[in-house]
């Protein structure tokens, strides 16, 4: 376990002491954390449509203050740079939850649109909780990476500055424990596809993934959604193997329902590693959550933007210039999953 200093040791003790226990209802620590962000000038024009980190946490803090019975912050761990990792538990206290939905956003530093979608989901669910569903949202899974991107935006760093990993330069969506070995011999050895098959130094090697995995152990989600950005897809496992999962038909039925709920042109529902015959996402979160926790798992690639932005501002590679229509699509998809009833 990679943790730092006294705060890291505190978290080891807390995780051991509270495993299997309900999330803390004490919101004061979260409100103090959110209050540490001072009001800043708006983000520059290239980030129009996206909340700054101060605005993101400020809006969530307002919801916590206004809805003490419906939203419960939990600090689930620390990042490499000892920023706290927060999860928001949503749902009426004491309700019998038939389904438990975990939503994780912004594993990758540049993919701010996922956090924006998570903020909207938190806001909408607090306003109208769905009976029988407990929702947990991790709005920013890579706070260190997000901080670097925000610094780039504010200081006018070159528009081709690329940020994906955490502080240890590990891709957090290649750090999970399932399907880390390729199921093919030739493609990992080809120069043009070799990087697709790279994984982290070891399973759950980073404090961010350890924290989210610990949350999943306690929460035991029935469904999980990983919010990313690039290309407009609703994806199902396997990410690291070309074969179908045993539950492929059910997963695809849910993914298709999520896609069909979208206004306008829907995203395409498919198995992740079927994106191309040569592609594998080894060590991906959706494979881990499906295999380890029996959660119906999905990855939404927000924004039908894709390769046409290559060579331009990297922030625009992943974040639509006008995110509203894509945020509406993701909101509709998430609510279709939350309201899902087995046929």
CSV table of C-alpha atoms in Angstrom, one decimal:
chain,number,residue,atom,x,y,z
A,1,UNK,CA,0.0,0.0,0.0
A,2,UNK,CA,1.5,3.3,-1.1
A,3,UNK,CA,0.5,5.9,1.4
A,4,UNK,CA,2.4,8.9,2.8
A,5,UNK,CA,3.2,10.2,6.2
A,6,UNK,CA,0.9,10.5,9.2
A,7,UNK,CA,-2.2,11.0,7.1
A,8,UNK,CA,-1.6,7.8,5.3
A,9,UNK,CA,-1.2,5.8,8.5
A,10,UNK,CA,-4.4,7.4,9.8
A,11,UNK,CA,-6.2,6.1,6.7
A,12,UNK,CA,-4.9,2.6,7.1
A,13,UNK,CA,-6.2,2.5,10.6
A,14,UNK,CA,-9.5,4.1,9.6
A,15,UNK,CA,-10.1,1.7,6.7
A,16,UNK,CA,-9.4,-1.3,8.9
A,17,UNK,CA,-11.6,0.0,11.7
A,18,UNK,CA,-14.6,0.8,9.4
A,19,UNK,CA,-14.5,-2.0,6.8
A,20,UNK,CA,-18.0,-3.1,6.3
A,21,UNK,CA,-19.4,-0.2,8.3
A,22,UNK,CA,-21.8,2.4,6.9
A,23,UNK,CA,-20.3,5.7,5.7
A,24,UNK,CA,-19.7,8.4,8.2
A,25,UNK,CA,-22.5,10.9,8.4
A,26,UNK,CA,-20.2,13.6,9.8
A,27,UNK,CA,-20.0,16.2,7.0
A,28,UNK,CA,-17.8,18.7,8.9
A,29,UNK,CA,-14.5,17.4,7.6
A,30,UNK,CA,-15.8,17.7,4.0
A,31,UNK,CA,-17.2,21.1,4.5
A,32,UNK,CA,-13.9,22.3,6.0
A,33,UNK,CA,-12.1,20.7,3.0
A,34,UNK,CA,-14.4,22.5,0.5
A,35,UNK,CA,-14.0,25.8,2.3
A,36,UNK,CA,-10.2,25.7,1.8
A,37,UNK,CA,-10.7,26.5,-1.9
A,38,UNK,CA,-10.8,30.2,-2.2
A,39,UNK,CA,-12.8,32.1,-4.9
A,40,UNK,CA,-10.7,32.4,-8.0
A,41,UNK,CA,-11.0,34.1,-11.3
A,42,UNK,CA,-13.0,32.1,-13.9
A,43,UNK,CA,-11.1,29.5,-15.8
A,44,UNK,CA,-9.8,30.8,-19.2
A,45,UNK,CA,-11.9,30.6,-22.3
A,46,UNK,CA,-10.5,27.2,-23.4
A,47,UNK,CA,-12.3,25.7,-20.4
A,48,UNK,CA,-15.7,27.4,-20.9
A,49,UNK,CA,-18.5,25.2,-19.7
A,50,UNK,CA,-16.5,23.5,-17.0
A,51,UNK,CA,-16.4,24.1,-13.2
A,52,UNK,CA,-13.1,25.0,-11.6
A,53,UNK,CA,-12.1,22.7,-8.7
A,54,UNK,CA,-13.3,25.4,-6.2
A,55,UNK,CA,-16.6,25.6,-8.0
A,56,UNK,CA,-17.1,21.9,-8.1
A,57,UNK,CA,-16.5,21.3,-4.4
A,58,UNK,CA,-18.3,24.5,-3.5
A,59,UNK,CA,-21.5,23.3,-5.2
A,60,UNK,CA,-21.3,19.9,-3.6
A,61,UNK,CA,-20.7,21.5,-0.2
A,62,UNK,CA,-23.8,23.6,-0.7
A,63,UNK,CA,-25.8,20.4,-1.4
A,64,UNK,CA,-24.3,18.8,1.8
A,65,UNK,CA,-25.4,21.8,3.9
A,66,UNK,CA,-28.9,21.9,2.4
A,67,UNK,CA,-29.6,18.1,2.4
A,68,UNK,CA,-28.0,16.6,5.6
A,69,UNK,CA,-30.3,13.6,5.5
A,70,UNK,CA,-29.7,12.7,1.8
A,71,UNK,CA,-26.0,13.2,1.1
A,72,UNK,CA,-23.2,11.9,3.3
A,73,UNK,CA,-19.6,12.6,2.4
A,74,UNK,CA,-17.0,9.9,3.2
A,75,UNK,CA,-13.2,10.3,2.9
A,76,UNK,CA,-12.1,7.0,1.4
A,77,UNK,CA,-8.4,7.7,1.2
A,78,UNK,CA,-5.5,10.0,0.2
A,79,UNK,CA,-3.7,10.6,-3.1
A,80,UNK,CA,0.0,10.4,-3.6
A,81,UNK,CA,0.3,14.1,-2.8
A,82,UNK,CA,-2.0,13.6,0.2
A,83,UNK,CA,-5.1,15.3,-1.2
A,84,UNK,CA,-8.2,13.6,0.3
A,85,UNK,CA,-10.4,11.3,-1.9
A,86,UNK,CA,-14.1,11.9,-1.3
A,87,UNK,CA,-17.1,9.8,-2.0
A,88,UNK,CA,-20.7,11.0,-1.7
A,89,UNK,CA,-23.3,8.6,-0.4
A,90,UNK,CA,-26.8,9.5,-1.6
A,91,UNK,CA,-30.1,8.1,-0.5
A,92,UNK,CA,-32.5,8.4,2.4
A,93,UNK,CA,-30.9,7.0,5.6
A,94,UNK,CA,-32.2,3.6,6.7
A,95,UNK,CA,-33.9,2.8,3.4
A,96,UNK,CA,-33.8,-0.8,2.1
A,97,UNK,CA,-31.5,-0.6,-0.9
A,98,UNK,CA,-32.3,-3.2,-3.5
A,99,UNK,CA,-29.5,-1.9,-5.7
A,100,UNK,CA,-26.3,0.0,-5.0
A,101,UNK,CA,-24.8,2.0,-7.8
A,102,UNK,CA,-21.2,3.3,-7.7
A,103,UNK,CA,-20.1,6.0,-10.1
A,104,UNK,CA,-16.5,7.0,-10.5
A,105,UNK,CA,-15.3,10.0,-12.5
A,106,UNK,CA,-12.0,11.4,-13.7
A,107,UNK,CA,-9.5,8.6,-13.2
A,108,UNK,CA,-7.7,10.4,-16.1
A,109,UNK,CA,-6.5,14.0,-15.4
A,110,UNK,CA,-7.7,15.7,-18.5
A,111,UNK,CA,-11.2,14.2,-18.5
A,112,UNK,CA,-13.0,16.9,-16.7
A,113,UNK,CA,-16.3,16.3,-18.4
A,114,UNK,CA,-16.7,13.1,-16.3
A,115,UNK,CA,-16.6,15.2,-13.1
A,116,UNK,CA,-19.1,17.6,-14.6
A,117,UNK,CA,-21.4,14.7,-15.2
A,118,UNK,CA,-20.9,13.4,-11.7
A,119,UNK,CA,-21.8,16.8,-10.2
A,120,UNK,CA,-25.0,16.9,-12.2
A,121,UNK,CA,-25.9,13.4,-11.1
A,122,UNK,CA,-25.4,14.3,-7.4
A,123,UNK,CA,-27.5,17.4,-7.8
A,124,UNK,CA,-30.3,15.6,-9.6
A,125,UNK,CA,-30.4,12.5,-7.3
A,126,UNK,CA,-30.5,14.7,-4.1
A,127,UNK,CA,-33.5,16.5,-5.7
A,128,UNK,CA,-35.3,13.2,-6.5
A,129,UNK,CA,-33.8,10.1,-4.8
A,130,UNK,CA,-34.9,6.9,-6.5
A,131,UNK,CA,-36.6,4.5,-4.1
A,132,UNK,CA,-34.6,1.3,-3.4
A,133,UNK,CA,-31.4,2.7,-4.9
A,134,UNK,CA,-28.3,3.8,-2.9
A,135,UNK,CA,-25.9,5.9,-5.0
A,136,UNK,CA,-22.2,6.5,-4.2
A,137,UNK,CA,-20.3,9.0,-6.4
A,138,UNK,CA,-16.6,9.6,-6.5
A,139,UNK,CA,-16.5,13.0,-8.4
A,140,UNK,CA,-12.7,13.2,-8.8
A,141,UNK,CA,-10.7,10.0,-8.6
A,142,UNK,CA,-7.4,11.7,-9.6
A,143,UNK,CA,-7.3,15.0,-7.7
A,144,UNK,CA,-3.5,15.4,-8.2
A,145,UNK,CA,-3.9,15.1,-11.9
A,146,UNK,CA,-6.8,17.5,-12.0
A,147,UNK,CA,-4.8,20.1,-10.0
A,148,UNK,CA,-2.0,19.9,-12.6
A,149,UNK,CA,-4.5,20.4,-15.5
A,150,UNK,CA,-6.1,23.4,-13.7
A,151,UNK,CA,-2.6,24.9,-13.2
A,152,UNK,CA,-2.0,24.4,-16.9
A,153,UNK,CA,-5.2,26.2,-17.8
A,154,UNK,CA,-4.5,29.1,-15.4
A,155,UNK,CA,-0.9,29.7,-16.2
A,156,UNK,CA,-1.2,29.4,-20.0
A,157,UNK,CA,0.8,26.2,-20.4
A,158,UNK,CA,1.1,25.0,-24.0
A,159,UNK,CA,-2.1,23.7,-25.4
A,160,UNK,CA,-0.4,20.4,-26.2
A,161,UNK,CA,0.5,19.6,-22.6
A,162,UNK,CA,-0.8,16.1,-22.0
A,163,UNK,CA,-2.0,14.9,-18.6
A,164,UNK,CA,-3.5,11.5,-18.0
A,165,UNK,CA,-1.8,9.7,-15.1
A,166,UNK,CA,-1.5,10.4,-11.3
A,167,UNK,CA,1.6,11.9,-9.6
A,168,UNK,CA,3.5,8.6,-9.9
A,169,UNK,CA,2.9,8.7,-13.7
A,170,UNK,CA,0.6,5.7,-13.4
A,171,UNK,CA,-2.5,5.4,-15.6
A,172,UNK,CA,-5.1,4.7,-12.9
A,173,UNK,CA,-7.3,2.8,-15.4
A,174,UNK,CA,-4.5,0.3,-15.9
A,175,UNK,CA,-3.9,-0.4,-12.2
A,176,UNK,CA,-6.6,-2.8,-11.3
A,177,UNK,CA,-6.3,-6.5,-10.5
A,178,UNK,CA,-8.2,-8.3,-13.3
A,179,UNK,CA,-7.2,-9.1,-16.9
A,180,UNK,CA,-3.7,-7.7,-16.5
A,181,UNK,CA,-2.1,-10.3,-18.9
A,182,UNK,CA,-2.8,-10.1,-22.6
A,183,UNK,CA,-4.9,-12.9,-24.2
A,184,UNK,CA,-3.0,-12.6,-27.5
A,185,UNK,CA,0.7,-13.1,-28.3
A,186,UNK,CA,1.5,-10.9,-31.3
A,187,UNK,CA,-0.1,-7.5,-30.7
A,188,UNK,CA,1.7,-6.7,-27.4
A,189,UNK,CA,4.9,-7.0,-29.4
A,190,UNK,CA,4.0,-4.8,-32.3
A,191,UNK,CA,5.4,-1.3,-32.0
A,192,UNK,CA,2.2,0.4,-33.2
A,193,UNK,CA,0.0,-1.5,-30.6
A,194,UNK,CA,2.5,-2.2,-27.8
A,195,UNK,CA,1.4,0.8,-25.7
A,196,UNK,CA,-2.2,-0.5,-25.6
A,197,UNK,CA,-1.0,-3.5,-23.5
A,198,UNK,CA,1.0,-1.6,-20.9
A,199,UNK,CA,-0.1,-1.9,-17.3
A,200,UNK,CA,1.0,-0.4,-14.0
A,201,UNK,CA,3.8,-1.9,-11.9
A,202,UNK,CA,1.4,-4.1,-9.9
A,203,UNK,CA,-2.3,-4.6,-9.2
A,204,UNK,CA,-3.7,-1.8,-7.1
A,205,UNK,CA,-0.3,-0.2,-6.8
A,206,UNK,CA,-1.6,3.4,-6.2
A,207,UNK,CA,-3.3,4.9,-3.2
A,208,UNK,CA,-6.1,6.2,-5.4
A,209,UNK,CA,-7.1,2.8,-6.8
A,210,UNK,CA,-6.6,1.2,-3.3
A,211,UNK,CA,-9.0,3.7,-1.8
A,212,UNK,CA,-11.7,3.1,-4.5
A,213,UNK,CA,-11.3,-0.6,-4.2
A,214,UNK,CA,-11.7,-0.3,-0.4
A,215,UNK,CA,-14.9,1.7,-1.0
A,216,UNK,CA,-16.2,-1.1,-3.3
A,217,UNK,CA,-15.4,-3.7,-0.6
A,218,UNK,CA,-17.5,-1.9,1.9
A,219,UNK,CA,-20.3,-0.8,-0.5
A,220,UNK,CA,-20.6,-4.0,-2.5
A,221,UNK,CA,-22.1,-2.3,-5.6
A,222,UNK,CA,-24.6,-4.1,-7.8
A,223,UNK,CA,-23.8,-1.7,-10.6
A,224,UNK,CA,-20.7,0.5,-11.4
A,225,UNK,CA,-20.1,3.2,-14.0
A,226,UNK,CA,-16.7,4.6,-14.9
A,227,UNK,CA,-17.0,8.0,-16.5
A,228,UNK,CA,-14.3,8.9,-19.1
A,229,UNK,CA,-14.2,11.0,-22.2
A,230,UNK,CA,-13.5,10.3,-25.9
A,231,UNK,CA,-15.6,8.9,-28.7
A,232,UNK,CA,-19.2,8.5,-27.5
A,233,UNK,CA,-19.6,4.9,-26.3
A,234,UNK,CA,-21.4,2.9,-23.5
A,235,UNK,CA,-18.9,0.1,-23.0
A,236,UNK,CA,-19.1,-3.3,-21.1
A,237,UNK,CA,-16.5,-5.8,-20.0
A,238,UNK,CA,-14.3,-7.4,-20.9
A,239,UNK,CA,-11.9,-4.6,-21.5
A,240,UNK,CA,-8.8,-6.8,-21.4
A,241,UNK,CA,-10.1,-10.0,-23.2
A,242,UNK,CA,-11.8,-10.4,-26.5
A,243,UNK,CA,-14.2,-13.1,-25.4
A,244,UNK,CA,-17.6,-12.2,-23.9
A,245,UNK,CA,-18.3,-12.3,-20.2
A,246,UNK,CA,-20.7,-14.9,-18.9
A,247,UNK,CA,-23.2,-12.1,-18.4
A,248,UNK,CA,-22.7,-10.4,-21.8
A,249,UNK,CA,-26.3,-10.4,-22.8
A,250,UNK,CA,-27.5,-8.8,-19.6
A,251,UNK,CA,-24.8,-6.2,-19.7
A,252,UNK,CA,-25.5,-5.4,-23.3
A,253,UNK,CA,-29.2,-5.1,-22.5
A,254,UNK,CA,-28.4,-2.5,-19.8
A,255,UNK,CA,-25.9,-0.7,-22.0
A,256,UNK,CA,-28.4,-0.5,-24.9
A,257,UNK,CA,-31.1,0.8,-22.6
A,258,UNK,CA,-28.7,3.5,-21.4
A,259,UNK,CA,-27.8,4.4,-25.0
A,260,UNK,CA,-31.4,4.4,-26.1
A,261,UNK,CA,-32.4,6.8,-23.3
A,262,UNK,CA,-30.1,9.5,-24.7
A,263,UNK,CA,-31.6,12.5,-26.5
A,264,UNK,CA,-30.4,13.1,-30.0
A,265,UNK,CA,-27.8,10.8,-31.5
A,266,UNK,CA,-27.1,8.0,-28.9
A,267,UNK,CA,-23.7,6.7,-28.0
A,268,UNK,CA,-22.8,3.2,-29.3
A,269,UNK,CA,-23.2,0.3,-26.9
A,270,UNK,CA,-20.5,-2.4,-27.3
A,271,UNK,CA,-17.9,-4.5,-25.5
A,272,UNK,CA,-14.8,-2.3,-24.7
A,273,UNK,CA,-12.1,-4.4,-26.3
A,274,UNK,CA,-14.2,-4.9,-29.4
A,275,UNK,CA,-13.5,-1.3,-30.3
A,276,UNK,CA,-10.8,-2.7,-32.6
A,277,UNK,CA,-9.6,-6.3,-32.9
A,278,UNK,CA,-6.1,-5.3,-31.7
A,279,UNK,CA,-7.1,-3.2,-28.7
A,280,UNK,CA,-7.1,-4.3,-25.1
A,281,UNK,CA,-7.4,-2.2,-22.0
A,282,UNK,CA,-5.5,-4.3,-19.5
A,283,UNK,CA,-6.1,-3.8,-15.8
A,284,UNK,CA,-9.2,-1.7,-16.3
A,285,UNK,CA,-11.6,-0.7,-13.6
A,286,UNK,CA,-14.7,-2.2,-15.2
A,287,UNK,CA,-13.2,-5.7,-15.5
A,288,UNK,CA,-12.1,-5.5,-11.8
A,289,UNK,CA,-15.5,-4.4,-10.5
A,290,UNK,CA,-17.3,-7.0,-12.5
A,291,UNK,CA,-15.0,-9.9,-11.6
A,292,UNK,CA,-14.2,-9.0,-8.0
A,293,UNK,CA,-17.6,-7.6,-6.8
A,294,UNK,CA,-20.0,-9.1,-9.3
A,295,UNK,CA,-21.1,-5.6,-10.3
A,296,UNK,CA,-22.7,-5.0,-13.6
A,297,UNK,CA,-20.0,-2.6,-14.9
A,298,UNK,CA,-20.0,0.1,-17.6
A,299,UNK,CA,-17.6,2.7,-19.0
A,300,UNK,CA,-19.1,5.7,-20.6
A,301,UNK,CA,-16.9,7.6,-23.1
A,302,UNK,CA,-18.4,11.0,-23.0
A,303,UNK,CA,-18.4,13.3,-26.0
A,304,UNK,CA,-18.4,12.2,-29.6
A,305,UNK,CA,-15.1,14.1,-30.3
A,306,UNK,CA,-12.4,11.6,-31.1
A,307,UNK,CA,-9.4,12.0,-33.4
A,308,UNK,CA,-10.5,15.1,-35.2
A,309,UNK,CA,-9.1,17.1,-32.3
A,310,UNK,CA,-5.6,15.5,-32.5
A,311,UNK,CA,-3.0,18.2,-32.9
A,312,UNK,CA,-5.1,20.8,-31.2
A,313,UNK,CA,-5.7,21.7,-27.5
A,314,UNK,CA,-5.4,18.5,-25.5
A,315,UNK,CA,-8.1,19.8,-23.1
A,316,UNK,CA,-10.4,19.7,-26.2
A,317,UNK,CA,-9.4,16.1,-27.0
A,318,UNK,CA,-11.5,15.0,-24.1
A,319,UNK,CA,-13.9,17.8,-23.2
A,320,UNK,CA,-16.5,19.0,-25.7
A,321,UNK,CA,-16.4,22.7,-26.4
A,322,UNK,CA,-20.1,22.9,-25.6
A,323,UNK,CA,-20.7,20.0,-23.1
A,324,UNK,CA,-24.4,20.6,-22.6
A,325,UNK,CA,-25.7,18.0,-25.1
A,326,UNK,CA,-23.3,15.4,-23.9
A,327,UNK,CA,-24.1,16.0,-20.3
A,328,UNK,CA,-27.8,15.6,-21.1
A,329,UNK,CA,-27.0,12.3,-22.8
A,330,UNK,CA,-24.9,11.0,-19.8
A,331,UNK,CA,-27.6,12.1,-17.4
A,332,UNK,CA,-30.3,10.2,-19.3
A,333,UNK,CA,-28.1,7.1,-19.5
A,334,UNK,CA,-27.3,7.1,-15.8
A,335,UNK,CA,-30.9,7.6,-14.8
A,336,UNK,CA,-31.9,4.7,-17.2
A,337,UNK,CA,-29.4,2.5,-15.2
A,338,UNK,CA,-30.7,3.8,-11.8
A,339,UNK,CA,-34.3,3.0,-12.8
A,340,UNK,CA,-33.5,-0.3,-14.5
A,341,UNK,CA,-35.9,-3.1,-13.8
A,342,UNK,CA,-35.1,-6.6,-14.9
A,343,UNK,CA,-37.4,-7.6,-17.8
